Short mmCIF file of C-alpha atoms and ligand atoms in Angstrom, two decimals:
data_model
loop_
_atom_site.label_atom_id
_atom_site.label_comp_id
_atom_site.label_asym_id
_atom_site.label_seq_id
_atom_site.Cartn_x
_atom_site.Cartn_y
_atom_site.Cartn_z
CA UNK B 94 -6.09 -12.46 19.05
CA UNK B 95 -4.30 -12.38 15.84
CA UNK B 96 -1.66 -10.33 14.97
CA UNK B 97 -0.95 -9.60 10.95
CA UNK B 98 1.17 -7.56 8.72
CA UNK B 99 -0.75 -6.74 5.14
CA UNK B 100 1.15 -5.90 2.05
CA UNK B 101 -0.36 -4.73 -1.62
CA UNK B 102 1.64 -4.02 -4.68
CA UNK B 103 -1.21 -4.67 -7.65
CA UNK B 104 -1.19 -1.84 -9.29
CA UNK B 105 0.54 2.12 -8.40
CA UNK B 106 0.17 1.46 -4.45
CA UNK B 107 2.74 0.30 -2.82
CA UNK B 108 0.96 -0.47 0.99
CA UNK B 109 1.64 -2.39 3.96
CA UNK B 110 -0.46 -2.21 7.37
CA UNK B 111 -0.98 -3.98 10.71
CA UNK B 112 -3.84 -5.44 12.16
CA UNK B 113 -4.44 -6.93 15.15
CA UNK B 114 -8.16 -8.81 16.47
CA UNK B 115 -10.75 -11.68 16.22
CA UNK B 116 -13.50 -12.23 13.90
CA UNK B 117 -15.45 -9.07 13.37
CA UNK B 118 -13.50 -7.25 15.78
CA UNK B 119 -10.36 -5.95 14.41
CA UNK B 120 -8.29 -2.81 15.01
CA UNK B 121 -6.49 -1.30 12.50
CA UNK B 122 -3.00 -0.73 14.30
CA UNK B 123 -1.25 0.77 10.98
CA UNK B 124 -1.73 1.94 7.37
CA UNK B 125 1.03 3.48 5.36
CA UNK B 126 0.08 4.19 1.28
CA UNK B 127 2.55 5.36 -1.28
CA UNK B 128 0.97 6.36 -4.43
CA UNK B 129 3.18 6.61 -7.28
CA UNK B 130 2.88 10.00 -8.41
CA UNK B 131 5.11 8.92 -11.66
CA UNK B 132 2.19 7.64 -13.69
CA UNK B 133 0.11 11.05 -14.00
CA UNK B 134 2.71 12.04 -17.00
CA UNK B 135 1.77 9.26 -18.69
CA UNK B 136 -1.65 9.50 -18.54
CA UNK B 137 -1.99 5.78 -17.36
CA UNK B 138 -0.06 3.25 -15.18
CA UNK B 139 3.47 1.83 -16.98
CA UNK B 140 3.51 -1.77 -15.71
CA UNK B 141 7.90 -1.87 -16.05
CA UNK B 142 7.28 1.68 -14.28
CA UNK B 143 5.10 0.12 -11.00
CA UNK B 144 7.53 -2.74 -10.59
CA UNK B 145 10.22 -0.40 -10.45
CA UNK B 146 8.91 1.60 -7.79
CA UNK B 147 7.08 -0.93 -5.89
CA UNK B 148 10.83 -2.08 -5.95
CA UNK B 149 11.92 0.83 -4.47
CA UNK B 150 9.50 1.51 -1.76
CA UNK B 151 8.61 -1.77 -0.62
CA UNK B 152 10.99 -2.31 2.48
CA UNK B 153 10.45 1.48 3.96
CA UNK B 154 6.80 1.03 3.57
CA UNK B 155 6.60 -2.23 5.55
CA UNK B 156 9.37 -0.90 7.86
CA UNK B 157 7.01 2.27 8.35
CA UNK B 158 3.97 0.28 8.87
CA UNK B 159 5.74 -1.60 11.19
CA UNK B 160 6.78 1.38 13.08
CA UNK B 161 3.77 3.08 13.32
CA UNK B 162 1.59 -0.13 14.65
CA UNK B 163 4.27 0.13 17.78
CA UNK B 164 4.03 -3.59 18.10
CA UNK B 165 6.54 -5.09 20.57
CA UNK B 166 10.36 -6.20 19.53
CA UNK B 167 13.61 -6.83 20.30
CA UNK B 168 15.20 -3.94 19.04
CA UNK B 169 16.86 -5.65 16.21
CA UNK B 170 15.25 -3.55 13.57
CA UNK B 171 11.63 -3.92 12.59
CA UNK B 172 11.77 -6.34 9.79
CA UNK B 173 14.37 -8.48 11.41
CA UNK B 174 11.74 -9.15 14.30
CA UNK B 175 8.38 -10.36 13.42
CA UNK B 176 7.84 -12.89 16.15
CA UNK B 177 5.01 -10.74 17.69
CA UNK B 178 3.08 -11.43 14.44
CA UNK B 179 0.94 -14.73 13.53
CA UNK B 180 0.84 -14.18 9.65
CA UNK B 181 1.83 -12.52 6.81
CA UNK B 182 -0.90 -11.32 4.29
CA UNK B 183 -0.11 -10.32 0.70
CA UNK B 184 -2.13 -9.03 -2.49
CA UNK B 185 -1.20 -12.15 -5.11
CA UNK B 186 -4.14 -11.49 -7.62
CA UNK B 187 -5.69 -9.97 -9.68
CA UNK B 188 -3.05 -7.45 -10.72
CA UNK B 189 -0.26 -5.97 -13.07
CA UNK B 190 2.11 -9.25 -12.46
CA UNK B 191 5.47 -7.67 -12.11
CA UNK B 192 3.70 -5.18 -9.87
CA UNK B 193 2.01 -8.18 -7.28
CA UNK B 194 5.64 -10.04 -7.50
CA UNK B 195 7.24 -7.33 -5.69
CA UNK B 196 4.88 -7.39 -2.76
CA UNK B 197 4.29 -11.33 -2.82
CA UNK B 198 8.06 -12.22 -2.45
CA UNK B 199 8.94 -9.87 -0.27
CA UNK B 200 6.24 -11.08 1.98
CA UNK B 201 7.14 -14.41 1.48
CA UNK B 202 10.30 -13.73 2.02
CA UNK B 203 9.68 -12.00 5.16
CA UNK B 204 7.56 -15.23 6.29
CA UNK B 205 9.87 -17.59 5.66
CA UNK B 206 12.71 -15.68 7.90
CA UNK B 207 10.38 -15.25 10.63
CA UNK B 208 9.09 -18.87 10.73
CA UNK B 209 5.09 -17.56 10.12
CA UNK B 210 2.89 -18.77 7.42
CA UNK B 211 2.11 -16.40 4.53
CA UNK B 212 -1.58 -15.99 3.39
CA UNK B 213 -2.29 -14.68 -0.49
CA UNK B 214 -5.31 -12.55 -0.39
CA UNK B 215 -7.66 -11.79 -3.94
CA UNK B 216 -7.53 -8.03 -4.08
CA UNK B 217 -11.22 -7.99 -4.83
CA UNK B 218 -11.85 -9.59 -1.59
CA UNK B 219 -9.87 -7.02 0.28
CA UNK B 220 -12.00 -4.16 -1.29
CA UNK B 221 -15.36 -6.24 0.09
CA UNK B 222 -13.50 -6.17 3.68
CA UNK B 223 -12.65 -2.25 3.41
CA UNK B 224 -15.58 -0.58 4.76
CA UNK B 225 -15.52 -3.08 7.76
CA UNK B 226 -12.49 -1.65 9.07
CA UNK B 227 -14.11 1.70 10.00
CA UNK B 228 -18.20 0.36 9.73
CA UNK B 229 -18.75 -2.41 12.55
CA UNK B 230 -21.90 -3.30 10.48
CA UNK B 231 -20.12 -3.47 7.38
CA UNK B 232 -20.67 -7.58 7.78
CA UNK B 233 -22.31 -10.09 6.54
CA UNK B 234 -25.10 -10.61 5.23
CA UNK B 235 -25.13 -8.01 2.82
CA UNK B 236 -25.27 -6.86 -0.68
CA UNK B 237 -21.88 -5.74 -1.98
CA UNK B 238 -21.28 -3.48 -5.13
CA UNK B 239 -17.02 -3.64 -5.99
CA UNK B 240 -16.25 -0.33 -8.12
CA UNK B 241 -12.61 -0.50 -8.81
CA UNK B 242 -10.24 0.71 -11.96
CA UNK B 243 -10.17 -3.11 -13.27
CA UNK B 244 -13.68 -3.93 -11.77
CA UNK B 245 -17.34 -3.85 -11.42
CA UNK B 246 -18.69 -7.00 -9.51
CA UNK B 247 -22.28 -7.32 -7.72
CA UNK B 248 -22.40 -9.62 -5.13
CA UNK B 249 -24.67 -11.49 -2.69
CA UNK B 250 -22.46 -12.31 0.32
CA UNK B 251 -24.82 -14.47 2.96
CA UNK B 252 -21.47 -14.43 5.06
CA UNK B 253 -17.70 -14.07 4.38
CA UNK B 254 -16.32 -16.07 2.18
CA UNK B 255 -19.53 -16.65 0.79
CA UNK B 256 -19.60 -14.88 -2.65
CA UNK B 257 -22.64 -14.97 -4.72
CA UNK B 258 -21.65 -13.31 -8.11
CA UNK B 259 -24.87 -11.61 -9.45
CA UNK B 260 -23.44 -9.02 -12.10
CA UNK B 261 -20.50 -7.43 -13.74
CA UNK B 262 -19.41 -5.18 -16.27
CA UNK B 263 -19.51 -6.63 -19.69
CA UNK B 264 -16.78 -4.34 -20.81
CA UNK B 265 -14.98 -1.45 -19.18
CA UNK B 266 -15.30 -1.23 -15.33
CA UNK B 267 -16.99 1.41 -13.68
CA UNK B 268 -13.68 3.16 -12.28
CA UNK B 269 -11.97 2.34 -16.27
CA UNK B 270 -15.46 4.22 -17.42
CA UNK B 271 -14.44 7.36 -15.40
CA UNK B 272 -10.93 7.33 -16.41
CA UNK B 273 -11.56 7.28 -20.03
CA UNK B 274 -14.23 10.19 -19.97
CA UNK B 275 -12.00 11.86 -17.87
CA UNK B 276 -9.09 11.59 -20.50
CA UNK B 277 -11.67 12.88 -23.57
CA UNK B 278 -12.85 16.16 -21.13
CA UNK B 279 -8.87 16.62 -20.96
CA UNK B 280 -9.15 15.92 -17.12
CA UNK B 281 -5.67 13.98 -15.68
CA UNK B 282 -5.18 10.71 -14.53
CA UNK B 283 -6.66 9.22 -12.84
CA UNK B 284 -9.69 10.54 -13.74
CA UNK B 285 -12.72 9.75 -11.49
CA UNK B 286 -12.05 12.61 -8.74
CA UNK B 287 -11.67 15.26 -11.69
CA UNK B 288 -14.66 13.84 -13.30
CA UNK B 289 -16.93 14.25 -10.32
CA UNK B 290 -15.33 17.58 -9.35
CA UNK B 291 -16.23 18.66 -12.88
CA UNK B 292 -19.58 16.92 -12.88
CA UNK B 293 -20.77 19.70 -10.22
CA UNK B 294 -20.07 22.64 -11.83
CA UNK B 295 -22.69 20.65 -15.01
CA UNK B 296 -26.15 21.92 -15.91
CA UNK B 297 -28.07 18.41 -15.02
CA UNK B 298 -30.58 18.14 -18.61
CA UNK B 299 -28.05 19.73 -20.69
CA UNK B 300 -26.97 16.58 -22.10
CA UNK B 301 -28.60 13.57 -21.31
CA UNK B 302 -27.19 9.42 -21.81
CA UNK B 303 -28.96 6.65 -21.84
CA UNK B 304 -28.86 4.12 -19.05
CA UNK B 305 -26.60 1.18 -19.98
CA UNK B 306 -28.17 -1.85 -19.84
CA UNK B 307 -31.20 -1.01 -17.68
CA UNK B 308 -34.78 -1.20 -18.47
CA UNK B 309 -37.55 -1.34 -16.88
CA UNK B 310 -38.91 -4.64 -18.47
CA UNK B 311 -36.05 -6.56 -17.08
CA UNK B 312 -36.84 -9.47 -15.01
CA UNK B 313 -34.75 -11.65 -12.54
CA UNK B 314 -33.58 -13.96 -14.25
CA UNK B 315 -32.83 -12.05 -17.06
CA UNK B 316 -28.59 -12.24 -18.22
CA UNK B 317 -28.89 -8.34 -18.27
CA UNK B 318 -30.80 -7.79 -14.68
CA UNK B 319 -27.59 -7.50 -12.76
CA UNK B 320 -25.11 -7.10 -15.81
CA UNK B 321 -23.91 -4.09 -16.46
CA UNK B 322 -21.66 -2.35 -19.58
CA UNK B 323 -19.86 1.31 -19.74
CA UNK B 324 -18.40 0.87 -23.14
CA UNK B 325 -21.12 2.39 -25.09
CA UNK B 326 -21.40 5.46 -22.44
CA UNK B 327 -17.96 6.15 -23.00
CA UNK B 328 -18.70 6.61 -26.93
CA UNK B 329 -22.07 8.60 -26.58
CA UNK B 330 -19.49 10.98 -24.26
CA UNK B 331 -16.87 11.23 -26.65
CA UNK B 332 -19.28 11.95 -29.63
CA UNK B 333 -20.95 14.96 -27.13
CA UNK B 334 -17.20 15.87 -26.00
CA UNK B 335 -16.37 16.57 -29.69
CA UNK B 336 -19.43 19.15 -30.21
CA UNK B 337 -18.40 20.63 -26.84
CA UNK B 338 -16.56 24.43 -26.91
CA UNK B 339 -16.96 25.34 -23.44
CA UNK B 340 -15.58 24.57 -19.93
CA UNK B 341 -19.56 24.70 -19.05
CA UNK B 342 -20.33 21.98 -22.21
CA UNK B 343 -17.85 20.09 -20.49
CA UNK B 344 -18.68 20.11 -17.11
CA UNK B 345 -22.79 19.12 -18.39
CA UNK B 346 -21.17 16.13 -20.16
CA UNK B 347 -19.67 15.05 -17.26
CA UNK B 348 -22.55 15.67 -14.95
CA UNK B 349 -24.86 13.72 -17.26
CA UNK B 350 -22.17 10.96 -17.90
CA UNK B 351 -22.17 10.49 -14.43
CA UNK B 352 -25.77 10.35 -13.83
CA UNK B 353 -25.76 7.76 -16.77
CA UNK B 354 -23.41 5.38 -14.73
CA UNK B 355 -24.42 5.69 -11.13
CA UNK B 356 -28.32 5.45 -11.80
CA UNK B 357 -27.28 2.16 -13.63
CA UNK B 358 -24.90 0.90 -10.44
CA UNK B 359 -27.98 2.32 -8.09
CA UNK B 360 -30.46 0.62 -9.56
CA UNK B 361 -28.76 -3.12 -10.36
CA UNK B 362 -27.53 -2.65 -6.20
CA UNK B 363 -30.90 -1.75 -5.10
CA UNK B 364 -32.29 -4.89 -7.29
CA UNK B 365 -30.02 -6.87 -6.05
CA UNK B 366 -30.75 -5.75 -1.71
CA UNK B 367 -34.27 -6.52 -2.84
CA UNK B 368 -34.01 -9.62 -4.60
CA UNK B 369 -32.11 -11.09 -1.89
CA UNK B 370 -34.03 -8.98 1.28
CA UNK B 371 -30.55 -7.96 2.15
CA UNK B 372 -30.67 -5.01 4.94
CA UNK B 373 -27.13 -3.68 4.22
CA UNK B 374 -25.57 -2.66 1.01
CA UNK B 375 -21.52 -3.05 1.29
CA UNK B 376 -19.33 -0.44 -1.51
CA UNK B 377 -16.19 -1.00 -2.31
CA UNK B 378 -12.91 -0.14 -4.71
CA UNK B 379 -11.87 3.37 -6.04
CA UNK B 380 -15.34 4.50 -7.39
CA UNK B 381 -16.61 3.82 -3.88
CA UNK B 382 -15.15 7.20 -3.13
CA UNK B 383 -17.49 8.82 -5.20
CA UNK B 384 -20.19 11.09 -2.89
CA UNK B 385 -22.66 11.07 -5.59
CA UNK B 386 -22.67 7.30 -6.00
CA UNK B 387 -22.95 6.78 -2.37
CA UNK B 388 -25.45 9.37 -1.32
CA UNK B 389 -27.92 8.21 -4.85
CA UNK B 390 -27.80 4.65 -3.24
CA UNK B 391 -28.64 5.47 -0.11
CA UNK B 392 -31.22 7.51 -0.84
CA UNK B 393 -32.62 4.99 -3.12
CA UNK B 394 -32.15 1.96 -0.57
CA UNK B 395 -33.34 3.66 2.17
CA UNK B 396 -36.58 3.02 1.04
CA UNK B 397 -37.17 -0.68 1.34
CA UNK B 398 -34.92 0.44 4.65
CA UNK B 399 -31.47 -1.00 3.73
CA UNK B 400 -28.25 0.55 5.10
CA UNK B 401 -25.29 1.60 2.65
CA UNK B 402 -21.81 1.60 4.12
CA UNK B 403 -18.75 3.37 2.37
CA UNK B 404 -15.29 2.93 2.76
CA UNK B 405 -13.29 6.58 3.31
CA UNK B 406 -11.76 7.76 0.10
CA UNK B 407 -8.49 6.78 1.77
CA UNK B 408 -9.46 3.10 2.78
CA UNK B 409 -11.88 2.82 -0.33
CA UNK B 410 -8.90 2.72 -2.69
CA UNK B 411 -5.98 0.61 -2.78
CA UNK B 412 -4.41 -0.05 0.73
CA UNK B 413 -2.83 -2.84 2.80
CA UNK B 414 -5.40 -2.44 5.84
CA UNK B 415 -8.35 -4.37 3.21
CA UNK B 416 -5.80 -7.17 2.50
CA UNK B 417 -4.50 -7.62 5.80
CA UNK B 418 -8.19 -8.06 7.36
CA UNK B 419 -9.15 -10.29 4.38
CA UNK B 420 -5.77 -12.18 5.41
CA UNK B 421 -7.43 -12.36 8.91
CA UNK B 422 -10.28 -13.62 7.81
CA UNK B 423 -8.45 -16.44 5.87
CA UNK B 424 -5.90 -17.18 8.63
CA UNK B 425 -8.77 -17.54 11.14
CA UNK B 426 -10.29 -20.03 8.76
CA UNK B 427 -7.01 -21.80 8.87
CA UNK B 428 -5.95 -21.19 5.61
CA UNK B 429 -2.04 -21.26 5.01
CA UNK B 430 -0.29 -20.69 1.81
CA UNK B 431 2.29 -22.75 -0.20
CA UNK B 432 6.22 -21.39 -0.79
CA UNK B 433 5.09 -22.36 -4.13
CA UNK B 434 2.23 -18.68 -3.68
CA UNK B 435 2.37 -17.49 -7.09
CA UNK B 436 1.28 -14.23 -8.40
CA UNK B 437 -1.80 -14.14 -11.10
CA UNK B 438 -2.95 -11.17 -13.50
CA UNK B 439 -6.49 -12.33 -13.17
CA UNK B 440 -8.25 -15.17 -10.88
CA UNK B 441 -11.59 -15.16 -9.83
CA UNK B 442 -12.86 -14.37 -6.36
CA UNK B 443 -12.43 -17.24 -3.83
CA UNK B 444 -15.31 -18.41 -2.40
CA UNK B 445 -18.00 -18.39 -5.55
CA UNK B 446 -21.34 -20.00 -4.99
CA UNK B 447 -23.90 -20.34 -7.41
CA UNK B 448 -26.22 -17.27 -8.18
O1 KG4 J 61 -9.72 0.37 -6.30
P1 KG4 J 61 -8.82 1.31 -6.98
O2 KG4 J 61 -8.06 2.30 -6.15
O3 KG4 J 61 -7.78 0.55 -7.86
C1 KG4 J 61 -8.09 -0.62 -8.55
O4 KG4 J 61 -8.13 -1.70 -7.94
O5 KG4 J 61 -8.37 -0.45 -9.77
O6 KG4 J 61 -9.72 2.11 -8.05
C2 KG4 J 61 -9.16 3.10 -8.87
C3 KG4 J 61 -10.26 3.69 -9.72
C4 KG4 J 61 -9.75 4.65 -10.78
O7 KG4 J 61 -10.35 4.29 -12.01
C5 KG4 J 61 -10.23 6.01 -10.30
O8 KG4 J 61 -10.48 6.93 -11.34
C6 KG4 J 61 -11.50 5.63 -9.58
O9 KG4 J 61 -11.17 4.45 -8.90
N1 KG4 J 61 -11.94 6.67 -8.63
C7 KG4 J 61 -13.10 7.37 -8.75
C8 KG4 J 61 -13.13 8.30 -7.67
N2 KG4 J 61 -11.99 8.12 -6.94
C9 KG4 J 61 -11.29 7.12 -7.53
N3 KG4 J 61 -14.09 7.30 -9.66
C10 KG4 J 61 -15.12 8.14 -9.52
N4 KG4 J 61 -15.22 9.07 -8.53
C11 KG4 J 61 -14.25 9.18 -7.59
N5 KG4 J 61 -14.36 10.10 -6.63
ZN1 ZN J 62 -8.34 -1.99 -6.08
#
């Protein structure tokens, strides 16, 4: 059995949790999140902001976490005594940098007075972990569609640690996408929530966007089959947002904006699960938390019989629990990280195999 404390500062999260298991069979013992309410009156997260208040939160969060997993200890204060845990797992890319230097150091810190190793963990391949922690199918093999603010990545993962990169977004992610429309329908940050609330009060037909990138005469093989690109969606919205007079205009352009998007995401996921005869379809990341994205997919891979599995809105975006059982994962594998760990604004996903 291992026993590991996560930690995430990348962007306005600051999280820490503690896990405890063995391959596939982990129990989340912890999960604190502190979102940084701050950023709404800007519209948009201020990096020199999120440091700040990573700074601020980061030792009562862990000390919470800590807390609330009721793990053993000496009494000495819950940070001073982390002898009851085998690791340390912490969020070192992709991120805001100032933001995932908080986290990492403290972590490493916290590893190097405790005499346990330290384990950086790729944020992206927390969010594939996610949905595991409350799905015990949520495993390998399986298709796996990451839907984040910063992200849009299709993968084929034959097994953890495995990643088959099949698609991403040419320009704006998916979650960036919803943001952005959310901003021209004068809908807070951040956006997606609003935008789907809004999107059900729409009249479905009363505006209508093309598909990005999807035809029907694409092929496997093909550079656009799995690619996908929000850029141009975001323009045809803002030209219809500009006609627009009415709360009810609005709410059809965000209906039909998100029809646009999540047909496309459907239909490149369900190509994918075919392509590949996977039976499960993994989401994860922000967007994941969208009940019209989830329920379109699985009605649409139910027919060749595939499963889709959702994180919780909670556990879908940003949160220690994903990096501390991707940190499992690693540990198990006997990965260890170097005092020299160093914090990266973009790296790609470990574990890349050829498409
Ligand atoms: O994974 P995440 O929490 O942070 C990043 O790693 O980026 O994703 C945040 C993104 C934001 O763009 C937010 O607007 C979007 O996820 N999001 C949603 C929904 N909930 C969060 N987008 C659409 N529908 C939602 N219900
Ligand atoms: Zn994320």
């Amino acid at each position: 059995m291992t026993r590991i404390l996560g930690i995430e500062t990348s962007c306005d999260e600051t999280s820490a949790a503690v896990l405890e298991g063995s391959g596939n069979d982990v129990v989340q013992r912890s999960l604190v999140i502190l979102s940084q309410d701050i950023h709404k009156v800007f519209g948009g997260v201020v990096p020199e902001i999120a440091s700040r208040a990573h700074l601020t939160a980061i030792v009562p969060v862990v000390e919470r976490a800590l807390l609330e997993a009721d793990v053993p200890s000496d009494g000495s204060g819950a940070s001073a005594n982390l002898e009851a845990f085998d690791a340390i797992a912490v969020t070192n890319a992709p991120g805001l940098v100032g933001a995932l230097l908080v986290g990492m150091s403290y972590g490493k810190a916290l590893a190097f007075a405790n005499g346990i190793p330290v384990i950086g963990v790729h944020h992206m391949e927390g969010h594939l972990f996610s949905a595991s922690l409350e799905h015990p199918d949520a495993v390998p093999p399986f298709t796996a569609l990451l839907v984040s603010g910063g992200h849009t990545l299709l993968l084929d993962v034959p097994e953890w640690g495995s990643y088959r990169l099949l698609g991403a977004t040419r320009d704006d992610a998916a979650g960036e996408a919803f943001d952005k429309v959310a901003k021209l329908l004068g809908l807070p940050y951040p956006g997606g929530p609003h935008v789907e609330r809004l999107a059900r009060e729409g009249e479905s037909g009363r505006y209508r966007f093309t598909r990005p990138m999807l035809r029907s005469d694409q092929r496997p093989g093909d550079p656009d089959y799995y690619d996908m690109s929000f850029s141009g969606l975001k323009t045809a919205v803002l030209n219809a947002a500009r006609g627009a007079d009415s709360d009810s205009d609005r709410a059809s352009i965000a209906r039909a904006f998100q029809d646009s998007l999540v047909e496309t995401l459907v239909e490149k996921t369900w190509r994918a699960a075919r392509e590949y005869g996977r039976k499960r379809v993994v989401l994860g990341g922000g967007v994941a938390g969208n009940r019209t994205l989830v329920n379109a997919l699985r009605e649409r891979v139910a027919e060749g019989g595939a499963e889709v599995y959702a994180p919780s809105t909670r556990l879908a975006a940003d949160n220690a629990a994903m990096i501390a059982r991707a940190g499992l994962y690693r540990f198990e594998q006997g990965e260890r990280s170097a005092a020299a760990l160093n914090a990266y604004a973009s790296a790609p996903i470990p574990g890349l195999v050829a498409a």
